[in-house]
Amino acid sequence: MAAVRHLDTSAIAWQRQGLIPGYAPELGQEAAQVGSGYAVDTTRDFVFPTYREMGVARAMGVDMVAYMSTHKATWHGGLYNPLESRLAPIQAVVGGSVLHAVGWAHGQTLAGNADGRLGVAMTYFGDGASSQGDIHEAMNFAAVMKAPVVFFVQNNGWAISVPTEHQVAGGSVAARAAGYGIPAQRIDGNDVVAVVEATRHAFAHARAGNGPALIEAMTYRRGPHSTSDDPGRYRSLNEERDDAGEDPLERFRKRLLADGVADEAFFAEALAAAKAEEELLRAGVQELGSRPGNEMFDLVFQETTPALQAQAANWREESEHV
């Protein structure tokens, strides 16, 4: 969590310094992301992220330079290998990753598994995305077909500038799951231990062939929605401080100290390691070169179309003068 926090705040600085053009911070959501990502079995499961799951990717052991290539606009979706990492390409379309996850999970059901233990898909979305029609179609399909998928909702209190209570009917996202017969857990998303336990429970439910499960992790987005957002236009710093609650890192730190699991030297070492890691990642991101422009056309469809061929020809004529 310390490494994720340091990289997250550093990425904002990278954007301000011109190293990357944009970034979606996750300050305050580290427990929800690291705890859920830690529970994934990367030998059989698959995770379908949005554009804000850096902590999940870090917890799953994804190459973070390759992950950050999306934020440098070097590559759309990340340069890491989805099949090896078990993390699908980063999805910028709100709600899009949920549809992909349900499709993959249904494929697991159709394919079966030699030992009877299904691979499980986990998909992320926020309280704002939960109001999208695609989310409801995905949940209904998953429930009807008993697809092994975990819907992981990070309820951070805001759909960009709109507070949850102004756009989620029914009291909670978890309450909506009941309408589809999907068991749901509404948990403290700032308690990393609770997140790990809830995620493992949901995975066990889905892996046993019982269909989907939903987790609504209650957390808080401290800071902007993205590096182009100004949260001061829709909430004050006092409101942010009062509503955010205790910092999830400080909370876990107190628990580890109280349990005698860690001491101050451990935390100093963790911070030093986080800083060293961030420096390596920064250097790696700086060294990322441009990709060949023809990839915009070559990697769209397995079999190209006349319209795409015409666009590619126009692009070559304008950019390469051929």
PDB file of C-alpha atoms in Angstrom:
ATOM      1  CA  MET A   1       0.000   0.000   0.000  1.00  0.00           C
ATOM      2  CA  ALA A   2       2.915   2.341   0.704  1.00  0.00           C
ATOM      3  CA  ALA A   3       4.340   1.674  -2.769  1.00  0.00           C
ATOM      4  CA  VAL A   4       0.963   2.321  -4.377  1.00  0.00           C
ATOM      5  CA  ARG A   5       0.459   5.563  -2.429  1.00  0.00           C
ATOM      6  CA  HIS A   6       3.912   6.842  -3.352  1.00  0.00           C
ATOM      7  CA  LEU A   7       3.564   5.906  -7.018  1.00  0.00           C
ATOM      8  CA  ASP A   8       0.089   7.432  -7.180  1.00  0.00           C
ATOM      9  CA  THR A   9       1.153  10.798  -5.795  1.00  0.00           C
ATOM     10  CA  SER A  10       4.298  10.709  -7.937  1.00  0.00           C
ATOM     11  CA  ALA A  11       2.246  10.089 -11.084  1.00  0.00           C
ATOM     12  CA  ILE A  12       0.381  13.347 -10.426  1.00  0.00           C
ATOM     13  CA  ALA A  13       3.741  15.109 -10.224  1.00  0.00           C
ATOM     14  CA  TRP A  14       4.797  13.386 -13.464  1.00  0.00           C
ATOM     15  CA  GLN A  15       1.734  14.870 -15.150  1.00  0.00           C
ATOM     16  CA  ARG A  16       2.465  18.350 -13.818  1.00  0.00           C
ATOM     17  CA  GLN A  17       6.057  18.031 -15.074  1.00  0.00           C
ATOM     18  CA  GLY A  18       4.923  16.973 -18.553  1.00  0.00           C
ATOM     19  CA  LEU A  19       6.154  13.375 -18.369  1.00  0.00           C
ATOM     20  CA  ILE A  20       2.651  11.989 -18.886  1.00  0.00           C
ATOM     21  CA  PRO A  21      -0.347  13.840 -20.350  1.00  0.00           C
ATOM     22  CA  GLY A  22      -2.968  12.601 -17.904  1.00  0.00           C
ATOM     23  CA  TYR A  23      -3.626  10.381 -14.900  1.00  0.00           C
ATOM     24  CA  ALA A  24      -6.552   9.218 -12.751  1.00  0.00           C
ATOM     25  CA  PRO A  25      -5.488   9.348  -9.081  1.00  0.00           C
ATOM     26  CA  GLU A  26      -6.732   6.867  -6.453  1.00  0.00           C
ATOM     27  CA  LEU A  27      -5.671   8.616  -3.253  1.00  0.00           C
ATOM     28  CA  GLY A  28      -7.669   7.085  -0.399  1.00  0.00           C
ATOM     29  CA  GLN A  29      -8.659   3.946  -2.302  1.00  0.00           C
ATOM     30  CA  GLU A  30      -5.451   1.980  -1.693  1.00  0.00           C
ATOM     31  CA  ALA A  31      -7.000  -0.524   0.727  1.00  0.00           C
ATOM     32  CA  ALA A  32      -9.840  -1.384  -1.670  1.00  0.00           C
ATOM     33  CA  GLN A  33      -7.439  -1.844  -4.575  1.00  0.00           C
ATOM     34  CA  VAL A  34      -4.548  -3.642  -2.930  1.00  0.00           C
ATOM     35  CA  GLY A  35      -6.787  -5.874  -0.816  1.00  0.00           C
ATOM     36  CA  SER A  36      -8.911  -7.041  -3.741  1.00  0.00           C
ATOM     37  CA  GLY A  37      -5.975  -7.462  -6.115  1.00  0.00           C
ATOM     38  CA  TYR A  38      -4.108  -9.480  -3.475  1.00  0.00           C
ATOM     39  CA  ALA A  39      -6.953 -12.030  -3.392  1.00  0.00           C
ATOM     40  CA  VAL A  40      -6.740 -12.862  -7.109  1.00  0.00           C
ATOM     41  CA  ASP A  41      -5.473 -16.305  -8.155  1.00  0.00           C
ATOM     42  CA  THR A  42      -3.392 -15.323 -11.178  1.00  0.00           C
ATOM     43  CA  THR A  43      -3.105 -18.940 -12.300  1.00  0.00           C
ATOM     44  CA  ARG A  44      -6.763 -19.095 -13.286  1.00  0.00           C
ATOM     45  CA  ASP A  45      -8.674 -15.850 -12.652  1.00  0.00           C
ATOM     46  CA  PHE A  46      -8.874 -12.727 -14.813  1.00  0.00           C
ATOM     47  CA  VAL A  47      -9.306  -9.093 -13.791  1.00  0.00           C
ATOM     48  CA  PHE A  48     -11.013  -6.429 -15.897  1.00  0.00           C
ATOM     49  CA  PRO A  49      -9.972  -2.928 -14.770  1.00  0.00           C
ATOM     50  CA  THR A  50     -11.054   0.619 -15.470  1.00  0.00           C
ATOM     51  CA  TYR A  51      -8.511   3.428 -15.856  1.00  0.00           C
ATOM     52  CA  ARG A  52      -8.072   3.780 -12.064  1.00  0.00           C
ATOM     53  CA  GLU A  53      -6.799   0.362 -10.976  1.00  0.00           C
ATOM     54  CA  MET A  54      -3.084   1.037 -10.628  1.00  0.00           C
ATOM     55  CA  GLY A  55      -3.129  -0.425  -7.106  1.00  0.00           C
ATOM     56  CA  VAL A  56      -4.783  -3.617  -8.331  1.00  0.00           C
ATOM     57  CA  ALA A  57      -2.194  -3.989 -11.095  1.00  0.00           C
ATOM     58  CA  ARG A  58       0.658  -3.410  -8.621  1.00  0.00           C
ATOM     59  CA  ALA A  59      -0.796  -6.019  -6.227  1.00  0.00           C
ATOM     60  CA  MET A  60      -1.062  -8.541  -9.080  1.00  0.00           C
ATOM     61  CA  GLY A  61       2.583  -8.094 -10.008  1.00  0.00           C
ATOM     62  CA  VAL A  62       1.993  -6.381 -13.361  1.00  0.00           C
ATOM     63  CA  ASP A  63       4.968  -4.636 -15.040  1.00  0.00           C
ATOM     64  CA  MET A  64       4.255  -1.061 -13.937  1.00  0.00           C
ATOM     65  CA  VAL A  65       6.228   0.675 -16.681  1.00  0.00           C
ATOM     66  CA  ALA A  66       4.103  -1.222 -19.182  1.00  0.00           C
ATOM     67  CA  TYR A  67       1.003  -0.291 -17.163  1.00  0.00           C
ATOM     68  CA  MET A  68       1.929   3.412 -17.132  1.00  0.00           C
ATOM     69  CA  SER A  69       2.430   3.417 -20.906  1.00  0.00           C
ATOM     70  CA  THR A  70      -1.299   4.096 -21.200  1.00  0.00           C
ATOM     71  CA  HIS A  71      -0.994   7.265 -19.142  1.00  0.00           C
ATOM     72  CA  LYS A  72       1.908   8.366 -21.335  1.00  0.00           C
ATOM     73  CA  ALA A  73      -0.337   7.747 -24.359  1.00  0.00           C
ATOM     74  CA  THR A  74       2.296   5.384 -25.738  1.00  0.00           C
ATOM     75  CA  TRP A  75      -0.150   2.537 -26.000  1.00  0.00           C
ATOM     76  CA  HIS A  76      -3.900   2.217 -25.528  1.00  0.00           C
ATOM     77  CA  GLY A  77      -4.679  -0.264 -22.742  1.00  0.00           C
ATOM     78  CA  GLY A  78      -1.144  -0.871 -21.458  1.00  0.00           C
ATOM     79  CA  LEU A  79       1.892  -2.623 -22.911  1.00  0.00           C
ATOM     80  CA  TYR A  80       1.799  -5.542 -20.455  1.00  0.00           C
ATOM     81  CA  ASN A  81       0.779  -9.025 -21.586  1.00  0.00           C
ATOM     82  CA  PRO A  82      -2.857  -9.562 -20.490  1.00  0.00           C
ATOM     83  CA  LEU A  83      -2.681 -13.355 -20.824  1.00  0.00           C
ATOM     84  CA  GLU A  84       0.417 -13.663 -18.654  1.00  0.00           C
ATOM     85  CA  SER A  85      -0.549 -11.039 -16.079  1.00  0.00           C
ATOM     86  CA  ARG A  86      -4.258 -11.973 -16.025  1.00  0.00           C
ATOM     87  CA  LEU A  87      -5.098  -8.258 -16.166  1.00  0.00           C
ATOM     88  CA  ALA A  88      -7.165  -7.239 -19.181  1.00  0.00           C
ATOM     89  CA  PRO A  89      -6.228  -4.029 -21.010  1.00  0.00           C
ATOM     90  CA  ILE A  90      -7.141  -0.807 -19.229  1.00  0.00           C
ATOM     91  CA  GLN A  91     -10.674   0.199 -20.190  1.00  0.00           C
ATOM     92  CA  ALA A  92     -11.521   3.898 -20.504  1.00  0.00           C
ATOM     93  CA  VAL A  93     -15.173   3.403 -21.510  1.00  0.00           C
ATOM     94  CA  VAL A  94     -17.300   3.701 -18.361  1.00  0.00           C
ATOM     95  CA  GLY A  95     -18.845   0.294 -17.658  1.00  0.00           C
ATOM     96  CA  GLY A  96     -17.120  -1.347 -20.621  1.00  0.00           C
ATOM     97  CA  SER A  97     -14.918  -3.650 -18.564  1.00  0.00           C
ATOM     98  CA  VAL A  98     -17.976  -5.110 -16.816  1.00  0.00           C
ATOM     99  CA  LEU A  99     -19.376  -6.440 -20.089  1.00  0.00           C
ATOM    100  CA  HIS A 100     -16.009  -7.956 -20.986  1.00  0.00           C
ATOM    101  CA  ALA A 101     -15.747  -9.641 -17.597  1.00  0.00           C
ATOM    102  CA  VAL A 102     -19.172 -11.242 -17.823  1.00  0.00           C
ATOM    103  CA  GLY A 103     -18.416 -12.508 -21.319  1.00  0.00           C
ATOM    104  CA  TRP A 104     -15.137 -14.056 -20.187  1.00  0.00           C
ATOM    105  CA  ALA A 105     -16.784 -15.577 -17.121  1.00  0.00           C
ATOM    106  CA  HIS A 106     -19.576 -17.115 -19.170  1.00  0.00           C
ATOM    107  CA  GLY A 107     -16.895 -18.611 -21.397  1.00  0.00           C
ATOM    108  CA  GLN A 108     -15.435 -20.303 -18.314  1.00  0.00           C
ATOM    109  CA  THR A 109     -18.800 -21.920 -17.662  1.00  0.00           C
ATOM    110  CA  LEU A 110     -19.120 -23.120 -21.243  1.00  0.00           C
ATOM    111  CA  ALA A 111     -15.559 -24.456 -21.346  1.00  0.00           C
ATOM    112  CA  GLY A 112     -15.785 -26.176 -17.988  1.00  0.00           C
ATOM    113  CA  ASN A 113     -12.697 -27.070 -15.993  1.00  0.00           C
ATOM    114  CA  ALA A 114     -10.920 -30.377 -15.491  1.00  0.00           C
ATOM    115  CA  ASP A 115     -10.846 -30.099 -11.699  1.00  0.00           C
ATOM    116  CA  GLY A 116     -14.307 -28.563 -11.449  1.00  0.00           C
ATOM    117  CA  ARG A 117     -12.960 -25.254 -10.096  1.00  0.00           C
ATOM    118  CA  LEU A 118     -13.888 -22.378 -12.339  1.00  0.00           C
ATOM    119  CA  GLY A 119     -11.721 -19.455 -13.235  1.00  0.00           C
ATOM    120  CA  VAL A 120     -13.390 -16.308 -11.890  1.00  0.00           C
ATOM    121  CA  ALA A 121     -13.541 -12.855 -13.467  1.00  0.00           C
ATOM    122  CA  MET A 122     -13.390  -9.779 -11.267  1.00  0.00           C
ATOM    123  CA  THR A 123     -14.444  -6.447 -12.707  1.00  0.00           C
ATOM    124  CA  TYR A 124     -14.149  -2.981 -11.244  1.00  0.00           C
ATOM    125  CA  PHE A 125     -16.454  -0.010 -11.509  1.00  0.00           C
ATOM    126  CA  GLY A 126     -17.558   2.914  -9.398  1.00  0.00           C
ATOM    127  CA  ASP A 127     -20.783   4.179  -7.911  1.00  0.00           C
ATOM    128  CA  GLY A 128     -21.173   6.501 -10.902  1.00  0.00           C
ATOM    129  CA  ALA A 129     -20.766   3.700 -13.440  1.00  0.00           C
ATOM    130  CA  SER A 130     -23.334   1.635 -11.544  1.00  0.00           C
ATOM    131  CA  SER A 131     -26.010   3.879 -13.046  1.00  0.00           C
ATOM    132  CA  GLN A 132     -25.040   2.918 -16.593  1.00  0.00           C
ATOM    133  CA  GLY A 133     -27.414   0.618 -18.472  1.00  0.00           C
ATOM    134  CA  ASP A 134     -24.569  -1.702 -19.464  1.00  0.00           C
ATOM    135  CA  ILE A 135     -23.957  -2.525 -15.816  1.00  0.00           C
ATOM    136  CA  HIS A 136     -27.525  -3.703 -15.309  1.00  0.00           C
ATOM    137  CA  GLU A 137     -27.542  -5.765 -18.495  1.00  0.00           C
ATOM    138  CA  ALA A 138     -24.290  -7.397 -17.395  1.00  0.00           C
ATOM    139  CA  MET A 139     -25.585  -8.170 -13.906  1.00  0.00           C
ATOM    140  CA  ASN A 140     -28.828  -9.628 -15.227  1.00  0.00           C
ATOM    141  CA  PHE A 141     -27.031 -11.813 -17.775  1.00  0.00           C
ATOM    142  CA  ALA A 142     -24.495 -12.980 -15.206  1.00  0.00           C
ATOM    143  CA  ALA A 143     -27.216 -13.908 -12.729  1.00  0.00           C
ATOM    144  CA  VAL A 144     -29.340 -15.746 -15.299  1.00  0.00           C
ATOM    145  CA  MET A 145     -26.360 -17.671 -16.693  1.00  0.00           C
ATOM    146  CA  LYS A 146     -24.641 -18.109 -13.299  1.00  0.00           C
ATOM    147  CA  ALA A 147     -21.450 -16.635 -14.686  1.00  0.00           C
ATOM    148  CA  PRO A 148     -18.510 -16.815 -12.230  1.00  0.00           C
ATOM    149  CA  VAL A 149     -17.850 -13.105 -11.870  1.00  0.00           C
ATOM    150  CA  VAL A 150     -17.203 -10.779  -8.945  1.00  0.00           C
ATOM    151  CA  PHE A 151     -18.527  -7.240  -9.389  1.00  0.00           C
ATOM    152  CA  PHE A 152     -16.195  -5.065  -7.307  1.00  0.00           C
ATOM    153  CA  VAL A 153     -17.679  -1.612  -6.748  1.00  0.00           C
ATOM    154  CA  GLN A 154     -15.447   1.107  -5.366  1.00  0.00           C
ATOM    155  CA  ASN A 155     -17.964   3.526  -3.946  1.00  0.00           C
ATOM    156  CA  ASN A 156     -15.729   6.559  -3.454  1.00  0.00           C
ATOM    157  CA  GLY A 157     -18.622   8.931  -2.887  1.00  0.00           C
ATOM    158  CA  TRP A 158     -18.414  10.783  -6.164  1.00  0.00           C
ATOM    159  CA  ALA A 159     -19.394  10.295  -9.809  1.00  0.00           C
ATOM    160  CA  ILE A 160     -16.799  12.883 -10.846  1.00  0.00           C
ATOM    161  CA  SER A 161     -18.622  15.936  -9.404  1.00  0.00           C
ATOM    162  CA  VAL A 162     -21.958  14.373  -8.408  1.00  0.00           C
ATOM    163  CA  PRO A 163     -22.262  12.858  -4.907  1.00  0.00           C
ATOM    164  CA  THR A 164     -23.463   9.255  -4.697  1.00  0.00           C
ATOM    165  CA  GLU A 165     -26.747  10.125  -2.978  1.00  0.00           C
ATOM    166  CA  HIS A 166     -27.741  12.259  -5.966  1.00  0.00           C
ATOM    167  CA  GLN A 167     -27.336   9.545  -8.591  1.00  0.00           C
ATOM    168  CA  VAL A 168     -27.719   6.088  -6.958  1.00  0.00           C
ATOM    169  CA  ALA A 169     -31.329   5.162  -6.284  1.00  0.00           C
ATOM    170  CA  GLY A 170     -32.240   2.467  -3.789  1.00  0.00           C
ATOM    171  CA  GLY A 171     -29.824   3.473  -1.063  1.00  0.00           C
ATOM    172  CA  SER A 172     -26.755   1.571  -2.263  1.00  0.00           C
ATOM    173  CA  VAL A 173     -25.257  -0.347  -5.159  1.00  0.00           C
ATOM    174  CA  ALA A 174     -25.335  -3.493  -3.032  1.00  0.00           C
ATOM    175  CA  ALA A 175     -29.106  -3.131  -2.692  1.00  0.00           C
ATOM    176  CA  ARG A 176     -29.457  -3.203  -6.456  1.00  0.00           C
ATOM    177  CA  ALA A 177     -27.778  -6.612  -6.598  1.00  0.00           C
ATOM    178  CA  ALA A 178     -30.699  -8.104  -4.690  1.00  0.00           C
ATOM    179  CA  GLY A 179     -32.943  -7.301  -7.633  1.00  0.00           C
ATOM    180  CA  TYR A 180     -30.900  -9.706  -9.722  1.00  0.00           C
ATOM    181  CA  GLY A 181     -30.634 -12.358  -7.017  1.00  0.00           C
ATOM    182  CA  ILE A 182     -26.924 -11.635  -6.610  1.00  0.00           C
ATOM    183  CA  PRO A 183     -25.497 -11.908  -3.078  1.00  0.00           C
ATOM    184  CA  ALA A 184     -23.785  -8.693  -2.063  1.00  0.00           C
ATOM    185  CA  GLN A 185     -21.452  -7.516   0.660  1.00  0.00           C
ATOM    186  CA  ARG A 186     -21.210  -3.853   1.643  1.00  0.00           C
ATOM    187  CA  ILE A 187     -17.870  -3.495   3.378  1.00  0.00           C
ATOM    188  CA  ASP A 188     -15.485  -0.939   4.817  1.00  0.00           C
ATOM    189  CA  GLY A 189     -13.298  -0.384   1.781  1.00  0.00           C
ATOM    190  CA  ASN A 190     -10.684   1.448   3.831  1.00  0.00           C
ATOM    191  CA  ASP A 191      -9.945  -1.687   5.883  1.00  0.00           C
ATOM    192  CA  VAL A 192      -7.547  -3.737   3.771  1.00  0.00           C
ATOM    193  CA  VAL A 193      -8.013  -6.890   5.849  1.00  0.00           C
ATOM    194  CA  ALA A 194     -11.798  -6.713   5.464  1.00  0.00           C
ATOM    195  CA  VAL A 195     -11.364  -6.230   1.724  1.00  0.00           C
ATOM    196  CA  VAL A 196      -9.158  -9.322   1.378  1.00  0.00           C
ATOM    197  CA  GLU A 197     -11.613 -11.453   3.362  1.00  0.00           C
ATOM    198  CA  ALA A 198     -14.667 -10.230   1.434  1.00  0.00           C
ATOM    199  CA  THR A 199     -12.973 -10.736  -1.932  1.00  0.00           C
ATOM    200  CA  ARG A 200     -11.884 -14.268  -1.070  1.00  0.00           C
ATOM    201  CA  HIS A 201     -15.425 -15.060   0.067  1.00  0.00           C
ATOM    202  CA  ALA A 202     -16.889 -13.751  -3.208  1.00  0.00           C
ATOM    203  CA  PHE A 203     -14.340 -15.699  -5.260  1.00  0.00           C
ATOM    204  CA  ALA A 204     -15.174 -18.920  -3.404  1.00  0.00           C
ATOM    205  CA  HIS A 205     -18.875 -18.370  -4.068  1.00  0.00           C
ATOM    206  CA  ALA A 206     -18.344 -17.859  -7.801  1.00  0.00           C
ATOM    207  CA  ARG A 207     -15.734 -20.611  -8.171  1.00  0.00           C
ATOM    208  CA  ALA A 208     -18.118 -23.143  -6.641  1.00  0.00           C
ATOM    209  CA  GLY A 209     -20.583 -22.587  -9.491  1.00  0.00           C
ATOM    210  CA  ASN A 210     -23.025 -20.423  -7.543  1.00  0.00           C
ATOM    211  CA  GLY A 211     -22.917 -17.537 -10.010  1.00  0.00           C
ATOM    212  CA  PRO A 212     -21.909 -13.910  -9.510  1.00  0.00           C
ATOM    213  CA  ALA A 213     -21.309 -11.949  -6.315  1.00  0.00           C
ATOM    214  CA  LEU A 214     -21.022  -8.223  -5.663  1.00  0.00           C
ATOM    215  CA  ILE A 215     -18.826  -6.289  -3.263  1.00  0.00           C
ATOM    216  CA  GLU A 216     -19.500  -2.630  -2.558  1.00  0.00           C
ATOM    217  CA  ALA A 217     -16.362  -1.271  -0.928  1.00  0.00           C
ATOM    218  CA  MET A 218     -17.157   2.015   0.816  1.00  0.00           C
ATOM    219  CA  THR A 219     -14.186   4.329   0.427  1.00  0.00           C
ATOM    220  CA  TYR A 220     -13.515   7.947  -0.503  1.00  0.00           C
ATOM    221  CA  ARG A 221     -11.738   9.662  -3.368  1.00  0.00           C
ATOM    222  CA  ARG A 222      -9.384  12.183  -1.766  1.00  0.00           C
ATOM    223  CA  GLY A 223      -8.479  14.693  -4.431  1.00  0.00           C
ATOM    224  CA  PRO A 224      -9.494  15.072  -8.067  1.00  0.00           C
ATOM    225  CA  HIS A 225     -11.210  12.604 -10.381  1.00  0.00           C
ATOM    226  CA  SER A 226      -8.367  13.100 -12.830  1.00  0.00           C
ATOM    227  CA  THR A 227      -5.458  15.472 -13.320  1.00  0.00           C
ATOM    228  CA  SER A 228      -7.770  17.683 -15.396  1.00  0.00           C
ATOM    229  CA  ASP A 229     -10.377  17.929 -12.626  1.00  0.00           C
ATOM    230  CA  ASP A 230     -10.703  20.686 -10.015  1.00  0.00           C
ATOM    231  CA  PRO A 231     -12.629  19.273  -7.025  1.00  0.00           C
ATOM    232  CA  GLY A 232     -12.745  22.742  -5.490  1.00  0.00           C
ATOM    233  CA  ARG A 233     -15.593  23.494  -7.895  1.00  0.00           C
ATOM    234  CA  TYR A 234     -17.922  21.020  -6.207  1.00  0.00           C
ATOM    235  CA  ARG A 235     -16.644  20.462  -2.633  1.00  0.00           C
ATOM    236  CA  SER A 236     -14.519  22.288  -0.094  1.00  0.00           C
ATOM    237  CA  LEU A 237     -11.332  21.024   1.529  1.00  0.00           C
ATOM    238  CA  ASN A 238     -13.157  20.963   4.864  1.00  0.00           C
ATOM    239  CA  GLU A 239     -15.867  18.728   3.393  1.00  0.00           C
ATOM    240  CA  GLU A 240     -13.230  16.430   1.916  1.00  0.00           C
ATOM    241  CA  ARG A 241     -11.401  16.156   5.240  1.00  0.00           C
ATOM    242  CA  ASP A 242     -14.595  15.549   7.240  1.00  0.00           C
ATOM    243  CA  ASP A 243     -16.121  13.002   4.837  1.00  0.00           C
ATOM    244  CA  ALA A 244     -12.988  11.025   3.985  1.00  0.00           C
ATOM    245  CA  GLY A 245     -12.527   9.486   7.427  1.00  0.00           C
ATOM    246  CA  GLU A 246      -9.274   7.957   8.587  1.00  0.00           C
ATOM    247  CA  ASP A 247      -6.522   7.439   6.030  1.00  0.00           C
ATOM    248  CA  PRO A 248      -6.475   3.712   5.073  1.00  0.00           C
ATOM    249  CA  LEU A 249      -2.666   3.579   5.240  1.00  0.00           C
ATOM    250  CA  GLU A 250      -2.522   5.140   8.676  1.00  0.00           C
ATOM    251  CA  ARG A 251      -5.278   2.798   9.817  1.00  0.00           C
ATOM    252  CA  PHE A 252      -3.382  -0.305   8.664  1.00  0.00           C
ATOM    253  CA  ARG A 253      -0.172   1.051  10.123  1.00  0.00           C
ATOM    254  CA  LYS A 254      -1.795   1.361  13.572  1.00  0.00           C
ATOM    255  CA  ARG A 255      -3.126  -2.179  13.298  1.00  0.00           C
ATOM    256  CA  LEU A 256       0.244  -3.668  12.380  1.00  0.00           C
ATOM    257  CA  LEU A 257       1.922  -1.795  15.238  1.00  0.00           C
ATOM    258  CA  ALA A 258      -0.759  -2.837  17.733  1.00  0.00           C
ATOM    259  CA  ASP A 259      -0.495  -6.472  16.668  1.00  0.00           C
ATOM    260  CA  GLY A 260       3.290  -6.391  16.903  1.00  0.00           C
ATOM    261  CA  VAL A 261       3.612  -7.438  13.264  1.00  0.00           C
ATOM    262  CA  ALA A 262       5.705  -4.431  12.243  1.00  0.00           C
ATOM    263  CA  ASP A 263       7.757  -1.657  13.827  1.00  0.00           C
ATOM    264  CA  GLU A 264       8.905   1.809  12.791  1.00  0.00           C
ATOM    265  CA  ALA A 265      11.968   0.374  11.057  1.00  0.00           C
ATOM    266  CA  PHE A 266       9.682  -1.719   8.850  1.00  0.00           C
ATOM    267  CA  PHE A 267       7.699   1.332   7.740  1.00  0.00           C
ATOM    268  CA  ALA A 268      10.888   3.324   7.071  1.00  0.00           C
ATOM    269  CA  GLU A 269      12.192   0.464   4.942  1.00  0.00           C
ATOM    270  CA  ALA A 270       8.883   0.214   3.065  1.00  0.00           C
ATOM    271  CA  LEU A 271       8.924   3.935   2.271  1.00  0.00           C
ATOM    272  CA  ALA A 272      12.532   3.794   1.088  1.00  0.00           C
ATOM    273  CA  ALA A 273      11.681   0.831  -1.158  1.00  0.00           C
ATOM    274  CA  ALA A 274       8.665   2.712  -2.535  1.00  0.00           C
ATOM    275  CA  LYS A 275      10.824   5.725  -3.405  1.00  0.00           C
ATOM    276  CA  ALA A 276      13.436   3.549  -5.100  1.00  0.00           C
ATOM    277  CA  GLU A 277      10.739   1.745  -7.085  1.00  0.00           C
ATOM    278  CA  GLU A 278       9.195   5.023  -8.199  1.00  0.00           C
ATOM    279  CA  GLU A 279      12.559   6.278  -9.464  1.00  0.00           C
ATOM    280  CA  LEU A 280      13.036   3.136 -11.550  1.00  0.00           C
ATOM    281  CA  LEU A 281       9.515   3.422 -12.958  1.00  0.00           C
ATOM    282  CA  ARG A 282       9.970   7.077 -13.767  1.00  0.00           C
ATOM    283  CA  ALA A 283      13.132   6.276 -15.709  1.00  0.00           C
ATOM    284  CA  GLY A 284      11.360   3.457 -17.506  1.00  0.00           C
ATOM    285  CA  VAL A 285       8.421   5.663 -18.479  1.00  0.00           C
ATOM    286  CA  GLN A 286      10.780   8.374 -19.704  1.00  0.00           C
ATOM    287  CA  GLU A 287      12.516   5.855 -21.947  1.00  0.00           C
ATOM    288  CA  LEU A 288       9.293   4.669 -23.563  1.00  0.00           C
ATOM    289  CA  GLY A 289       9.541   5.509 -27.223  1.00  0.00           C
ATOM    290  CA  SER A 290       6.808   6.126 -29.726  1.00  0.00           C
ATOM    291  CA  ARG A 291       5.073   3.168 -31.305  1.00  0.00           C
ATOM    292  CA  PRO A 292       4.925   2.711 -35.079  1.00  0.00           C
ATOM    293  CA  GLY A 293       2.007   4.731 -36.383  1.00  0.00           C
ATOM    294  CA  ASN A 294       0.779   1.934 -38.645  1.00  0.00           C
ATOM    295  CA  GLU A 295      -0.242  -0.013 -35.498  1.00  0.00           C
ATOM    296  CA  MET A 296      -3.283   2.251 -35.315  1.00  0.00           C
ATOM    297  CA  PHE A 297      -4.619   0.384 -38.327  1.00  0.00           C
ATOM    298  CA  ASP A 298      -2.881  -3.005 -38.261  1.00  0.00           C
ATOM    299  CA  LEU A 299      -4.111  -4.021 -34.808  1.00  0.00           C
ATOM    300  CA  VAL A 300      -7.785  -3.027 -35.059  1.00  0.00           C
ATOM    301  CA  PHE A 301      -9.298  -6.082 -36.765  1.00  0.00           C
ATOM    302  CA  GLN A 302      -7.920  -9.514 -37.599  1.00  0.00           C
ATOM    303  CA  GLU A 303      -9.212  -8.935 -41.135  1.00  0.00           C
ATOM    304  CA  THR A 304      -9.100  -5.303 -42.154  1.00  0.00           C
ATOM    305  CA  THR A 305     -11.902  -3.440 -43.910  1.00  0.00           C
ATOM    306  CA  PRO A 306     -11.868  -1.290 -47.071  1.00  0.00           C
ATOM    307  CA  ALA A 307     -12.676   1.822 -45.023  1.00  0.00           C
ATOM    308  CA  LEU A 308      -9.783   1.156 -42.650  1.00  0.00           C
ATOM    309  CA  GLN A 309      -7.445   0.465 -45.549  1.00  0.00           C
ATOM    310  CA  ALA A 310      -8.397   3.820 -47.065  1.00  0.00           C
ATOM    311  CA  GLN A 311      -7.756   5.600 -43.757  1.00  0.00           C
ATOM    312  CA  ALA A 312      -4.365   3.899 -43.459  1.00  0.00           C
ATOM    313  CA  ALA A 313      -3.449   4.959 -46.986  1.00  0.00           C
ATOM    314  CA  ASN A 314      -4.414   8.567 -46.245  1.00  0.00           C
ATOM    315  CA  TRP A 315      -2.389   8.502 -43.030  1.00  0.00           C
ATOM    316  CA  ARG A 316       0.709   7.164 -44.825  1.00  0.00           C
ATOM    317  CA  GLU A 317       0.345   9.804 -47.515  1.00  0.00           C
ATOM    318  CA  GLU A 318       0.117  12.623 -44.979  1.00  0.00           C
ATOM    319  CA  SER A 319       2.685  11.395 -42.456  1.00  0.00           C
ATOM    320  CA  GLU A 320       5.182   9.506 -44.570  1.00  0.00           C
ATOM    321  CA  HIS A 321       4.552  11.249 -47.921  1.00  0.00           C
ATOM    322  CA  VAL A 322       4.264   7.969 -49.822  1.00  0.00           C
TER     323      VAL A 322
END
